[in-house]
Short mmCIF file of C-alpha atoms in Angstrom, two decimals:
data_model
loop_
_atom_site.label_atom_id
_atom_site.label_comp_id
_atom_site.label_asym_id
_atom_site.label_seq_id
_atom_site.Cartn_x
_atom_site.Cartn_y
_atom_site.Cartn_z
CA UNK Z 1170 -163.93 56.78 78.47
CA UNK Z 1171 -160.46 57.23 79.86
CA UNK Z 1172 -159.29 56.12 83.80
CA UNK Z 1173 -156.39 58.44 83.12
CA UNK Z 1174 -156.83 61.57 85.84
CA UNK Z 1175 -156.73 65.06 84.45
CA UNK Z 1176 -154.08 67.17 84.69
CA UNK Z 1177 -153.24 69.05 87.72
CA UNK Z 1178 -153.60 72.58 87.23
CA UNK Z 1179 -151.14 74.72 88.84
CA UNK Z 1180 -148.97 72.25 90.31
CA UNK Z 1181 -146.57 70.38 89.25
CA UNK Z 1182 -145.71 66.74 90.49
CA UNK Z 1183 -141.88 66.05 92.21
CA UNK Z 1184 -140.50 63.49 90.64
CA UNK Z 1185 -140.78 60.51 93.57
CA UNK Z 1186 -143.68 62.33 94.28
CA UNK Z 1187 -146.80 60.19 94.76
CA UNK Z 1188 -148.96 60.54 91.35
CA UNK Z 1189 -145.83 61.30 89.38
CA UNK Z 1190 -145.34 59.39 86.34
CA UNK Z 1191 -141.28 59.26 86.91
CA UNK Z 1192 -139.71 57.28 90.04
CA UNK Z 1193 -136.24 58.43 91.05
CA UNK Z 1194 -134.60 55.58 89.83
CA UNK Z 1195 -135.92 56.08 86.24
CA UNK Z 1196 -134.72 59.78 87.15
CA UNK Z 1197 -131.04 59.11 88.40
CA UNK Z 1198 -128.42 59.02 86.73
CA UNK Z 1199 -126.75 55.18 85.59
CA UNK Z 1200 -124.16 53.52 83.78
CA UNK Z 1201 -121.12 56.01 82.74
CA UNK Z 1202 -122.68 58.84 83.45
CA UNK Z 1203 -123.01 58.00 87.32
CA UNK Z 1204 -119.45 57.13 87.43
CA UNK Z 1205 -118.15 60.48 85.42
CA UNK Z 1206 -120.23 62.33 88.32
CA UNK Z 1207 -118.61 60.19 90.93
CA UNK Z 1208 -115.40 60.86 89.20
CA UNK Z 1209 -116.24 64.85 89.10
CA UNK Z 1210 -116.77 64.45 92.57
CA UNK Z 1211 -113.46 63.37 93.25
CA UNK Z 1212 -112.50 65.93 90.86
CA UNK Z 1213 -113.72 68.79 93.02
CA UNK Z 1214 -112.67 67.18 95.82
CA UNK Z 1215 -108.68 67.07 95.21
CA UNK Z 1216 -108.27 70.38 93.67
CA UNK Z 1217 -110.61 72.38 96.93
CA UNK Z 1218 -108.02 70.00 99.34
CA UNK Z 1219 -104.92 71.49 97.24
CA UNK Z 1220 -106.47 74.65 97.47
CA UNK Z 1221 -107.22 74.92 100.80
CA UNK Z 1222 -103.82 73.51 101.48
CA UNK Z 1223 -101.93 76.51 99.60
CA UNK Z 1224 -104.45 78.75 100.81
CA UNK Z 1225 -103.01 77.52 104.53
CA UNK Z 1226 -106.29 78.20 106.84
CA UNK Z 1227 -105.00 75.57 109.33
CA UNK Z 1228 -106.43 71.72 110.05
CA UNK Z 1229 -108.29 72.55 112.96
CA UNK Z 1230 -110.54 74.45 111.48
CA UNK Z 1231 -110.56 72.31 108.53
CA UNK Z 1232 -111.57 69.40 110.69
CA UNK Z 1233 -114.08 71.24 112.67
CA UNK Z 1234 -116.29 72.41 109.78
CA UNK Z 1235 -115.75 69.83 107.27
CA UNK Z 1236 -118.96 67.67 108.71
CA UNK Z 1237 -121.16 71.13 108.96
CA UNK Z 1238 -123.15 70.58 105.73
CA UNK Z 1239 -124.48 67.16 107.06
CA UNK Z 1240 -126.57 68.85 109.82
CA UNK Z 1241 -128.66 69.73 107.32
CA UNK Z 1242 -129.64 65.68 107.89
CA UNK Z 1243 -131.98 67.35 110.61
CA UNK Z 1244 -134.59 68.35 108.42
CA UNK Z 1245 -135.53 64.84 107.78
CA UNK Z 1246 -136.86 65.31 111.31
CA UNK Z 1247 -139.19 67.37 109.40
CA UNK Z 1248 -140.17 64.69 106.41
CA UNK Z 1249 -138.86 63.89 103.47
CA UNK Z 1250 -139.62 67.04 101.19
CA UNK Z 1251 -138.13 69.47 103.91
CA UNK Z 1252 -135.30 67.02 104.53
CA UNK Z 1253 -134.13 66.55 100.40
CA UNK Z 1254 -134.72 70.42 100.02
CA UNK Z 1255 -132.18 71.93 103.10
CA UNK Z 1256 -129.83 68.38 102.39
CA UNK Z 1257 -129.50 69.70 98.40
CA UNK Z 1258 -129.51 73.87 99.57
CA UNK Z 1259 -126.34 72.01 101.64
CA UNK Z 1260 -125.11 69.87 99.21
CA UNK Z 1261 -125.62 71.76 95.46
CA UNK Z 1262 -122.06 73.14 94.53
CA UNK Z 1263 -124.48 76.61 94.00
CA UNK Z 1264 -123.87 78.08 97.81
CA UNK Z 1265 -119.84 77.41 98.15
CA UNK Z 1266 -119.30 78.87 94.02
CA UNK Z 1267 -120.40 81.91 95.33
CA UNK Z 1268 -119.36 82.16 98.61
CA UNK Z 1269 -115.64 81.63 97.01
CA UNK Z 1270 -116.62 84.43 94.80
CA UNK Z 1271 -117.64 86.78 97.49
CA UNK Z 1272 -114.19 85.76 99.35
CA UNK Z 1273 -112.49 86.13 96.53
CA UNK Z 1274 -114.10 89.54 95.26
CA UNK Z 1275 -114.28 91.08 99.21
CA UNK Z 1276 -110.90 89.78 99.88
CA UNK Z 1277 -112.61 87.80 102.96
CA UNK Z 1278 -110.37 84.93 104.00
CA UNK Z 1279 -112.65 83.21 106.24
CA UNK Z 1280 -115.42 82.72 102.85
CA UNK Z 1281 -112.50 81.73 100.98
CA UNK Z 1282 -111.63 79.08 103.34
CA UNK Z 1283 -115.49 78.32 104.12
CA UNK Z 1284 -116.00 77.86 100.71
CA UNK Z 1285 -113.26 75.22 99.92
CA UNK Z 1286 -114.04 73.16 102.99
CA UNK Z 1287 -117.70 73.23 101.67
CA UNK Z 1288 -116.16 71.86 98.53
CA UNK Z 1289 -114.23 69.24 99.36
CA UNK Z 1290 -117.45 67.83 101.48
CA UNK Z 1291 -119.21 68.09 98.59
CA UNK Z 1292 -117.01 66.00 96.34
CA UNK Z 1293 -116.57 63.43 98.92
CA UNK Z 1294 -120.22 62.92 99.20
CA UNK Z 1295 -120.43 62.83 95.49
CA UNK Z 1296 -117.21 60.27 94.74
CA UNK Z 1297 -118.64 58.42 97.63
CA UNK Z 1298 -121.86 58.16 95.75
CA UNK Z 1299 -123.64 60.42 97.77
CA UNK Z 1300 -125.74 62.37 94.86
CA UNK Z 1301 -128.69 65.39 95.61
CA UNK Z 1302 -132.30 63.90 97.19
CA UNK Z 1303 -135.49 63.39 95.92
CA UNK Z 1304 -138.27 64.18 98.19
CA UNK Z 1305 -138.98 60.37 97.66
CA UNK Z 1306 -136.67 59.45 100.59
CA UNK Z 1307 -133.23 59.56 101.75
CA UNK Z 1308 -131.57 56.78 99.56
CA UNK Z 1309 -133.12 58.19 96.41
CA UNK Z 1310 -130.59 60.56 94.45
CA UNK Z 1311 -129.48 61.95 91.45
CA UNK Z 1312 -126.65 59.33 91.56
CA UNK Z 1313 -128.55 56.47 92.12
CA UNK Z 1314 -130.09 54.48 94.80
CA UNK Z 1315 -128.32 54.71 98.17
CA UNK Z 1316 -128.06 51.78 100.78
CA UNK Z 1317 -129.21 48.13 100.61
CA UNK Z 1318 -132.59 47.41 99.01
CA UNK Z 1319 -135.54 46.93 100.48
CA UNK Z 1320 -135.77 43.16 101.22
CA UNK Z 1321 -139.42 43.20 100.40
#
């Protein structure tokens, strides 16, 4: 007789999720390989400044929508899941690709510079450390455990 459950039909288990058989930190990334994403990060990061500095959009509006991906931070207000899901629609280097390509295509300025500000958050986050969430918490990513651990 086994104690193992049976499978879940239908549904697949989040990894962090509670009955899944992989924590985050088995699932992030280590060694190397965390610091040639950190390194990518900073990558990104310097060539979308250099762009956006040729492309001349100005500073102020630079500074004023550099932070704008964070407020996705607010749907932690609504848990964890909801929270790592809008903080990685926010922070995957999917949405400002192709808004650069629909700038670029549509001859639209404003996406072009929208785009490469989105960039350049996203690399500092990532060079930073700062890697995508699992619906396990806030300080569980793709690059690692965030923050100091628990004390417990």
């Amino acid at each position: 007789m086994s104690l193992r459950l049976p499978p879940l039909r239908g549904r697949q288990l989040w990894t962090g999720e509670a009955g899944s058989t992989v924590s985050p930190e088995q699932a992030a990334a280590a060694g190397g390989v965390r610091a040639l994403l950190r390194v990518e990060g900073a990558v990104v990061l310097g060539v979308a400044l250099a762009a956006y500095a040729q492309f001349g959009a100005g500073w102020g509006v630079f500074a004023l929508w550099l932070l704008a991906p964070d407020l996705s931070l607010l749907g932690y207000l609504a848990g964890p899941r909801v929270g790592a899901a809008l903080y990685n629609v926010a922070h995957s280097y999917v949405g400002p690709v192709l808004l650069l390509a629909l700038g670029v295509l549509g001859a639209m300025p404003w996406a072009v510079a929208g785009s490469l500000i989105w960039l350049v958050h996203i690399g500092f986050d990532r060079a930073l450390g700062y890697g995508l969430k699992y619906a396990a918490g806030f300080a569980a990513t793709h690059l690692g455990r965030i923050g100091k651990a628990d004390p417990w």
